Short mmCIF file of C-alpha atoms in Angstrom, two decimals:
data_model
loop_
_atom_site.label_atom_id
_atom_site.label_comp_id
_atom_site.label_asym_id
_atom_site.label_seq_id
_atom_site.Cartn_x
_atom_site.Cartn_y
_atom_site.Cartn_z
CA UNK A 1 -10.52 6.96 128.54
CA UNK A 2 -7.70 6.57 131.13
CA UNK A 3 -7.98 7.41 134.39
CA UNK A 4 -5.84 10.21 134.11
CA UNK A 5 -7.61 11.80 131.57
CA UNK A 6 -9.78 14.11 132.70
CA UNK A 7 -11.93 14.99 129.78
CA UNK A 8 -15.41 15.73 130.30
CA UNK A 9 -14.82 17.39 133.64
CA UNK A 10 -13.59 20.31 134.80
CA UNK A 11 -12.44 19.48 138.13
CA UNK A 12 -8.77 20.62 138.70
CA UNK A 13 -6.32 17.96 139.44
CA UNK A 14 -5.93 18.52 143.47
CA UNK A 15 -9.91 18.18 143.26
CA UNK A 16 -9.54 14.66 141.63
CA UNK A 17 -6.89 13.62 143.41
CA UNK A 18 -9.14 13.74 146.66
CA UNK A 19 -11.76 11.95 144.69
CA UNK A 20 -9.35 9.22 142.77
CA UNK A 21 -9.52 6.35 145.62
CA UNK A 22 -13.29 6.29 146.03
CA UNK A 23 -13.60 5.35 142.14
CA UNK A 24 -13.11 1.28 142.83
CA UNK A 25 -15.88 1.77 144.95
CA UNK A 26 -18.25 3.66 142.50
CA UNK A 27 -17.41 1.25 139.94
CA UNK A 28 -18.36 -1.83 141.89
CA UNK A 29 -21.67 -0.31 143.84
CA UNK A 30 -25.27 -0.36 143.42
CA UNK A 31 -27.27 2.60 141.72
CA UNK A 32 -28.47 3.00 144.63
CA UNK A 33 -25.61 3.57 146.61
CA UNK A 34 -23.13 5.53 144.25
CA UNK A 35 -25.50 8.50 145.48
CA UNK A 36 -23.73 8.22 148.70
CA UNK A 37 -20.22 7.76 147.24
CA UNK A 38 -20.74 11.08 144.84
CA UNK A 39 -22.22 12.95 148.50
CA UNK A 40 -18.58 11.32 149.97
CA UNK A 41 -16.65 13.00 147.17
CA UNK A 42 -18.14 16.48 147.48
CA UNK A 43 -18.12 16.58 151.33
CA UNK A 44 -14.01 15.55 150.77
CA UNK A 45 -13.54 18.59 148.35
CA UNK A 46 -15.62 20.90 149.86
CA UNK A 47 -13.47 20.10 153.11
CA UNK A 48 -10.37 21.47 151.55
CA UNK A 49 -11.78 24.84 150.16
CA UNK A 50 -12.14 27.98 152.20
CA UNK A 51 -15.79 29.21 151.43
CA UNK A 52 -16.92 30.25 155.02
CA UNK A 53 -16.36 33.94 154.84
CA UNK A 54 -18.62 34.06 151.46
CA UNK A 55 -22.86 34.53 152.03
CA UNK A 56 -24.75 31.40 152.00
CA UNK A 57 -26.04 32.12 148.42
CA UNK A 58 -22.64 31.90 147.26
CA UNK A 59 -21.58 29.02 149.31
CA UNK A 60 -24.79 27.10 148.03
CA UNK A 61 -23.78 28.05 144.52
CA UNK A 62 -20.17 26.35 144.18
CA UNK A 63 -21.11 23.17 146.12
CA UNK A 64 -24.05 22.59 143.51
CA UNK A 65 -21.11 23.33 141.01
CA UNK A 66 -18.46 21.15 142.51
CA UNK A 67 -21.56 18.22 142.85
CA UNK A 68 -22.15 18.32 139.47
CA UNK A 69 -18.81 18.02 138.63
CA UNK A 70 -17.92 15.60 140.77
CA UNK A 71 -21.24 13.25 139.59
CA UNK A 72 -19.66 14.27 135.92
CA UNK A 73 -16.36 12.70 136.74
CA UNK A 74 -17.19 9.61 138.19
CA UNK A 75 -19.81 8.66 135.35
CA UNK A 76 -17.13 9.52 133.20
CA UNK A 77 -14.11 7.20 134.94
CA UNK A 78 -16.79 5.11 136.44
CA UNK A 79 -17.19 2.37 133.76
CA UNK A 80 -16.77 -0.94 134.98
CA UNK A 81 -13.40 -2.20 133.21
CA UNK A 82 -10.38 -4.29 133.67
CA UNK A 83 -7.65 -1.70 135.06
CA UNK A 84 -4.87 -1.93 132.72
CA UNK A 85 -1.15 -2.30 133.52
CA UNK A 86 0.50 0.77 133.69
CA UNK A 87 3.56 -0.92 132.40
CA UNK A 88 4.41 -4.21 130.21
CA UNK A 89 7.57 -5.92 132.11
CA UNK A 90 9.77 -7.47 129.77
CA UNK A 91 10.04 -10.97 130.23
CA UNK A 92 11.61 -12.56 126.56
CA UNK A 93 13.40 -9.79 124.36
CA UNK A 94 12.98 -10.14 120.65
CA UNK A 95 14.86 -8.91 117.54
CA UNK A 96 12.80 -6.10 117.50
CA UNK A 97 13.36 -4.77 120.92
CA UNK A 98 16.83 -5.23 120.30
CA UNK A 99 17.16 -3.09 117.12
CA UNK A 100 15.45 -0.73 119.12
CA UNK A 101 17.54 -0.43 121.72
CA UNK A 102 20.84 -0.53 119.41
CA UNK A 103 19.53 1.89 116.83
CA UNK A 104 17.65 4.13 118.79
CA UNK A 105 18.73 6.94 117.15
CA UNK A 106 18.20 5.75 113.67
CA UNK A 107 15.15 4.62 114.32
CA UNK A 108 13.70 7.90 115.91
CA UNK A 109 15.39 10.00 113.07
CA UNK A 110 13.12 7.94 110.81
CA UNK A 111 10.05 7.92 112.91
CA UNK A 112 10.46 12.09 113.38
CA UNK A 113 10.95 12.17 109.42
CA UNK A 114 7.75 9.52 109.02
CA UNK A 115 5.51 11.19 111.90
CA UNK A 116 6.91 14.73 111.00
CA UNK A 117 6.38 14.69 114.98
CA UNK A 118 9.02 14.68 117.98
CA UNK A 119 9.18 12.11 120.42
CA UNK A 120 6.54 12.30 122.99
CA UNK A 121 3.82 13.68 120.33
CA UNK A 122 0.81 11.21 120.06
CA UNK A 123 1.70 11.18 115.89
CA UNK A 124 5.44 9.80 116.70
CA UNK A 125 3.99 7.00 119.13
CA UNK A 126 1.63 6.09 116.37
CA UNK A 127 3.71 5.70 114.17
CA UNK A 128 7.12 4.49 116.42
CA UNK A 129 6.54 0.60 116.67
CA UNK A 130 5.74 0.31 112.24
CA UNK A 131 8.65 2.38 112.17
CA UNK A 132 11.06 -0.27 113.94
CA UNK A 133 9.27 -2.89 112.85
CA UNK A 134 10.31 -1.88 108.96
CA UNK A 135 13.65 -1.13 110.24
CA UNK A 136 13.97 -4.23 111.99
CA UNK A 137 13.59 -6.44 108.68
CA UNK A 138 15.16 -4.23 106.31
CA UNK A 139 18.48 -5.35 107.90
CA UNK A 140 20.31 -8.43 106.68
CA UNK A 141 19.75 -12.26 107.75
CA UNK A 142 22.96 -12.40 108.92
CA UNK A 143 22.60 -9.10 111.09
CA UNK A 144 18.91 -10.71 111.67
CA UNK A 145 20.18 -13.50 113.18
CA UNK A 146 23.35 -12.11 115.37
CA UNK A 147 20.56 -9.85 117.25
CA UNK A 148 17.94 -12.94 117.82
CA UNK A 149 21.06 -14.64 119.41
CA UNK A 150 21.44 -11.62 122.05
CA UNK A 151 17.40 -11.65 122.25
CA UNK A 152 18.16 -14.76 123.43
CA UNK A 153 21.33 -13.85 125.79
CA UNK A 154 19.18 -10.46 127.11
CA UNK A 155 16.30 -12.65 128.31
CA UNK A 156 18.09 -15.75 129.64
CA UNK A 157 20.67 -13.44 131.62
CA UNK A 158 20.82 -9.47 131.15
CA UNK A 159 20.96 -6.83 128.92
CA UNK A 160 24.42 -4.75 128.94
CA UNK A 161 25.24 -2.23 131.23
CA UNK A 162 23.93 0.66 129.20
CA UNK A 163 20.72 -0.71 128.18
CA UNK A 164 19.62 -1.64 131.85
CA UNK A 165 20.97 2.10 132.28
CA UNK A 166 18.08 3.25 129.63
CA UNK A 167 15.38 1.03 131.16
CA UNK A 168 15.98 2.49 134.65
CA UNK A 169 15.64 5.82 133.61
CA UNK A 170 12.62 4.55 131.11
CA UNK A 171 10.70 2.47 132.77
CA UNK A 172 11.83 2.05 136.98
CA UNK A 173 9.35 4.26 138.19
CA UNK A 174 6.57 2.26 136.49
CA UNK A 175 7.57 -0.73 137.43
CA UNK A 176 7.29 0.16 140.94
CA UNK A 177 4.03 1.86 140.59
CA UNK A 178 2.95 -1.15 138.67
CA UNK A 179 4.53 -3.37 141.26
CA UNK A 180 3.14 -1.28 144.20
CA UNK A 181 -0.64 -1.46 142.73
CA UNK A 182 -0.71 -5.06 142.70
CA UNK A 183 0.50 -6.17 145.81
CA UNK A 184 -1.73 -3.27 147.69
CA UNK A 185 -4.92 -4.68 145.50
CA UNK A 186 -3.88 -8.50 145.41
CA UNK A 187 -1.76 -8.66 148.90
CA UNK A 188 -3.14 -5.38 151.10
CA UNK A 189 0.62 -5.01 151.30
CA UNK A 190 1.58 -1.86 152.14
CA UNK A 191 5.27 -0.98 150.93
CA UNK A 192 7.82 1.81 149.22
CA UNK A 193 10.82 0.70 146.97
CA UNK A 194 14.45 1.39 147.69
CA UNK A 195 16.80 1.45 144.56
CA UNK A 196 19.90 2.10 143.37
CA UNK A 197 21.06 1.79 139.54
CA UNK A 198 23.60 3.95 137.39
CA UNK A 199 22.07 6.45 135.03
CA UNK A 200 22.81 6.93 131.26
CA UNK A 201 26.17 9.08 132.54
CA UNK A 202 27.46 6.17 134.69
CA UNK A 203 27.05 7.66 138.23
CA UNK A 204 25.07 6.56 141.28
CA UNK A 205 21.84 7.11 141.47
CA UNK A 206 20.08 6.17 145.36
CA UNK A 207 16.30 6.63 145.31
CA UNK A 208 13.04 5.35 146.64
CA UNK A 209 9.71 4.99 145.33
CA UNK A 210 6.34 5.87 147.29
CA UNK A 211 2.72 5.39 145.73
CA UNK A 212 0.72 4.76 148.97
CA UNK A 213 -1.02 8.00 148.86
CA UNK A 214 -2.01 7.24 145.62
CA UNK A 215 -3.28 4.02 146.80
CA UNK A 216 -5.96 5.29 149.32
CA UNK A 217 -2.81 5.56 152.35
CA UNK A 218 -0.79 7.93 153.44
CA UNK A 219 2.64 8.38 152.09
CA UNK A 220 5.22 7.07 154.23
CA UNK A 221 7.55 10.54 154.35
CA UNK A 222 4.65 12.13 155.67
CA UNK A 223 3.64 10.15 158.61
CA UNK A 224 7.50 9.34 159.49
CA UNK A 225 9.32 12.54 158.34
CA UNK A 226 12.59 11.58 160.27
CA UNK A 227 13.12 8.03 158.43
CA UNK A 228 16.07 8.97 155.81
CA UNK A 229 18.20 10.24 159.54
CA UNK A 230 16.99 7.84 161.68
CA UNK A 231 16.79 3.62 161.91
CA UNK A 232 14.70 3.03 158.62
CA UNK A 233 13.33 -0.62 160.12
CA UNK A 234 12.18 1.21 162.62
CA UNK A 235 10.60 4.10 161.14
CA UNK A 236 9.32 1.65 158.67
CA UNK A 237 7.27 -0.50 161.65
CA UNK A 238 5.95 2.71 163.43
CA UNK A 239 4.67 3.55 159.92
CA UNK A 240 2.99 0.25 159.46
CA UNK A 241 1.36 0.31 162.80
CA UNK A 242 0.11 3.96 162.42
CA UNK A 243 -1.54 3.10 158.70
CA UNK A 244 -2.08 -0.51 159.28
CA UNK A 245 -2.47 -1.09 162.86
CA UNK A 246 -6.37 -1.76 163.45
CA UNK A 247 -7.20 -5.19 163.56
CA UNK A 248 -8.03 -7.41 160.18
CA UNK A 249 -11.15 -9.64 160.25
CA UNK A 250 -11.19 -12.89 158.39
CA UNK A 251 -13.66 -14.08 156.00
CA UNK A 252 -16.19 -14.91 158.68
CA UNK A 253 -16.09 -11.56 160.60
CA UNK A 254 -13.46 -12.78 163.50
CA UNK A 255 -10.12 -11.13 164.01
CA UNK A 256 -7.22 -12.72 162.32
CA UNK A 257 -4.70 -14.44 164.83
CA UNK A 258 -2.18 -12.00 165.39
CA UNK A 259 1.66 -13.13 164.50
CA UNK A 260 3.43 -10.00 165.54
CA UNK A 261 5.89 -10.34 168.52
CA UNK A 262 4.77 -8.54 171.53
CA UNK A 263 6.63 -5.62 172.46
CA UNK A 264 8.65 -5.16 175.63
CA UNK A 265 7.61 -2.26 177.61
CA UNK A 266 9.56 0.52 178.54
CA UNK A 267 9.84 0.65 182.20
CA UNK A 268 10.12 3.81 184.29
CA UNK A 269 11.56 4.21 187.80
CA UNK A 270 9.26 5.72 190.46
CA UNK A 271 8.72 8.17 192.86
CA UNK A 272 7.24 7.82 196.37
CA UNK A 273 3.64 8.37 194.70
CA UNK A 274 4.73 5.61 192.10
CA UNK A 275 4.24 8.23 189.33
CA UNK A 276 7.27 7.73 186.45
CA UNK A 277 10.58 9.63 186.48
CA UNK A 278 11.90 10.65 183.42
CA UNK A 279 15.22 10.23 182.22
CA UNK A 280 16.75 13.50 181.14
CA UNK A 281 15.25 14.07 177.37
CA UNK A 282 18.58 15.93 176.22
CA UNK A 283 20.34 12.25 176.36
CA UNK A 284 17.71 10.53 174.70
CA UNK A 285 18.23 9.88 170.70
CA UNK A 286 15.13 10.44 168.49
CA UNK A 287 13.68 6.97 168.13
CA UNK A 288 13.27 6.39 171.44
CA UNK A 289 11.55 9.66 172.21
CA UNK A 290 8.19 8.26 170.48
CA UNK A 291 7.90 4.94 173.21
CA UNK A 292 8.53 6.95 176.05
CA UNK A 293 6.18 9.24 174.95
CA UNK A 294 3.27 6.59 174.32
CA UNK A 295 4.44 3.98 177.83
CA UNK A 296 4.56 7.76 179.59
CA UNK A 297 1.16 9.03 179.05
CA UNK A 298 0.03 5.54 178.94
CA UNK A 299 0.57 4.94 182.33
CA UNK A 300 -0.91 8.28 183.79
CA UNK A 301 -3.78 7.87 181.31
CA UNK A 302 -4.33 4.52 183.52
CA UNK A 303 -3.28 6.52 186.83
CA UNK A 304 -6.78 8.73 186.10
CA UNK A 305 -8.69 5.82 184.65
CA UNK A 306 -8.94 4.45 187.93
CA UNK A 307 -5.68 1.87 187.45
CA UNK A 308 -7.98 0.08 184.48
CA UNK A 309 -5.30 -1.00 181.77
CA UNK A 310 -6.98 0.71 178.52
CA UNK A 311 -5.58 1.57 175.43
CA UNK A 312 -5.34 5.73 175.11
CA UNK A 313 -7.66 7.54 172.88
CA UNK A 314 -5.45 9.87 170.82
CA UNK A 315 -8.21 11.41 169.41
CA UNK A 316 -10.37 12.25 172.42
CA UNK A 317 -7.14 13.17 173.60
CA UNK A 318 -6.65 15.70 170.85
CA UNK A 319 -10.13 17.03 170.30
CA UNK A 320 -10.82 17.14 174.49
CA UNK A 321 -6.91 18.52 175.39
CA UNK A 322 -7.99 20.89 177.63
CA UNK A 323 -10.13 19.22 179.51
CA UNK A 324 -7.87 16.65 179.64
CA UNK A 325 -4.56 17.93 180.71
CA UNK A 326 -3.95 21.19 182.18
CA UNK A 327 -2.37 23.29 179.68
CA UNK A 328 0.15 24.34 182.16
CA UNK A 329 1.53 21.22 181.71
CA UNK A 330 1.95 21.03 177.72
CA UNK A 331 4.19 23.96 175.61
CA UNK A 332 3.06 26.69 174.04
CA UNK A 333 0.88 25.64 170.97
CA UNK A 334 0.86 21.99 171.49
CA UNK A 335 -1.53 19.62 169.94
CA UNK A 336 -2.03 16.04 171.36
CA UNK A 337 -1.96 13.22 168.49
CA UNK A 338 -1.24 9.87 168.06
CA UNK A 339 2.96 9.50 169.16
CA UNK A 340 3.44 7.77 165.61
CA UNK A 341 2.56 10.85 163.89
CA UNK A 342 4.40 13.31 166.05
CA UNK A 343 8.00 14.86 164.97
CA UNK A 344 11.13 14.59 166.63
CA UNK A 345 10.13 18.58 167.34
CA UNK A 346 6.67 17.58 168.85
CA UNK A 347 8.87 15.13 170.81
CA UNK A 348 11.67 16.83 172.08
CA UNK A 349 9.39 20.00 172.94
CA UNK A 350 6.62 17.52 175.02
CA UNK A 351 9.28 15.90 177.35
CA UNK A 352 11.35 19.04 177.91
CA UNK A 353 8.70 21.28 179.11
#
């Protein structure tokens, strides 16, 4: 059973998609912790339903539900096995893949007429590769021979135009996902995929690929909304240090030497009270709204911490905000969080109040 099967439970997808990254770590714990993992799942789904206004009867009743569930589905996708590749790159064509992407529609008139099934249908898919691979021999020596010479010619240089066209459209989304799995499991390399290729029609296509939120992350359009209008290197390093930015221990416990280049920091003038002066907001352009943000409160965050230098806690900040700052201070219906999370909105309405 595949992952994305989801036989033997009846958890709805959104339900297992909250549940899908703790599975590595159910497969590869004790019995004696997977209790706790199973607890970790139910407390995640139970988070994202609205049960409060029912009685406590009631309540009780669909967590006991959604914990049995939840222990079903991991027991059922919790067997220890080698993950298998969503996709098989090709790396040496052969005279069968070559029929098959010359004759494709031979060969799927007389896999539909062999299957009695359409393409897609688990009968057709069965049957598709003895299909082509009768096909494949049933054609001369000569004709045999002329397509193990383009094998050859595909694998040492390219296919043609319109077969890459077909593979794009087949397979590209794959082979980033594939590509994107690996080097988050093997690397802890966080990334997304820019493309562009023609389609089967000939015109441009411009895309990009994003599987970090199904790789335990967030997805990068979500923490940096702004990054298809704005500076993408940029958006792409405030995304980086907002998923990525705690410090990585080595094999021994100690922090791994650092190799980023410090940061310049923004400088303010002052007043007679040495307090910051802000340059007019309206003139600023939206990726520099985010540092002064940060270097602002930074600095008065150190004015009331007694001048000691200390990182800001964003989320004492967020969940103490009244306390914190007078809300005379903030606009209407503002929320304190981390600066690399904030929209150009949360921005522009902060430094114009």
């Amino acid at each position: 059973m595949s992952d994305d099967e989801e036989s033997g439970s009846s958890l709805p997808p959104n339900d297992v998609n909250l549940i899908r990254q703790l599975l590595d770590d159910f497969r590869s714990a004790k019995k004696s912790e997977r209790k706790h993992i199973i607890r970790k799942g139910v407390t995640a789904i139970m988070a994202s339903k609205d049960i409060d206004r029912l009685q406590p009867l009631a309540q009780a009743k669909i967590i006991a539900q959604v914990k049995e569930q939840v222990k079903t589905w991991f027991h059922n996708h919790g067997r220890s096995r080698k993950p298998k590749d969503l996709v098989k790159y090709v790396r040496r064509w052969n005279v069968r893949q070559v029929v098959g992407a010359l004759h494709q529609k031979e060969v799927e008139q007389l896999c539909r007429d062999h299957s009695q099934a359409v393409p897609g249908e688990k009968a057709y898919l069965k049957s598709y590769q003895n299909v082509l691979k009768r096909y494949a021999e049933s054609l001369p020596g000569d004709q045999q021979t002329k397509y193990q010479n383009m094998a050859n010619e595909w694998s040492n240089r390219h296919p043609p135009q319109d077969v890459q066209q077909k593979m794009a459209e087949l397979h590209a989304a794959k082979y980033a996902k594939q590509f994107s799995r690996v080097m988050w499991q093997q690397c802890g390399m966080r990334l997304i995929v820019l493309e562009a290729h023609h389609d089967t029609k000939g015109e441009l296509c411009i895309a990009s690929h994003d599987f970090n939120h199904e790789l335990g992350g967030e997805a990068f359009a979500d923490v940096r909304p702004e990054w298809q209008t704005e500076s993408i290197m940029d958006e792409w390093a405030n995304y980086a240090q907002s998923t990525m930015g705690t410090d990585v221990q080595d094999e021994d416990g100690g922090p791994l030497p650092n190799t980023k280049r410090k940061k310049k920091l923004l400088e303010f003038d002052r007043d007679d009270n040495d307090v910051p002066i802000l340059e007019d907001p309206s003139k600023m352009i939206a990726r520099v709204m985010e540092p002064v943000v940060r270097q602002f409160l930074s600095i008065h965050y150190n004015i009331f911490s007694n001048g000691k230098k200390t990182a800001v806690d964003w989320t004492a900040l967020s969940e103490n905000q009244d306390d914190m700052v007078d809300p005379k201070y903030l606009p209407a219906d503002f929320k304190f969080r981390d600066p690399s999370k904030m929209k150009k909105a949360h921005y522009q309405a902060l430094l114009e109040h």
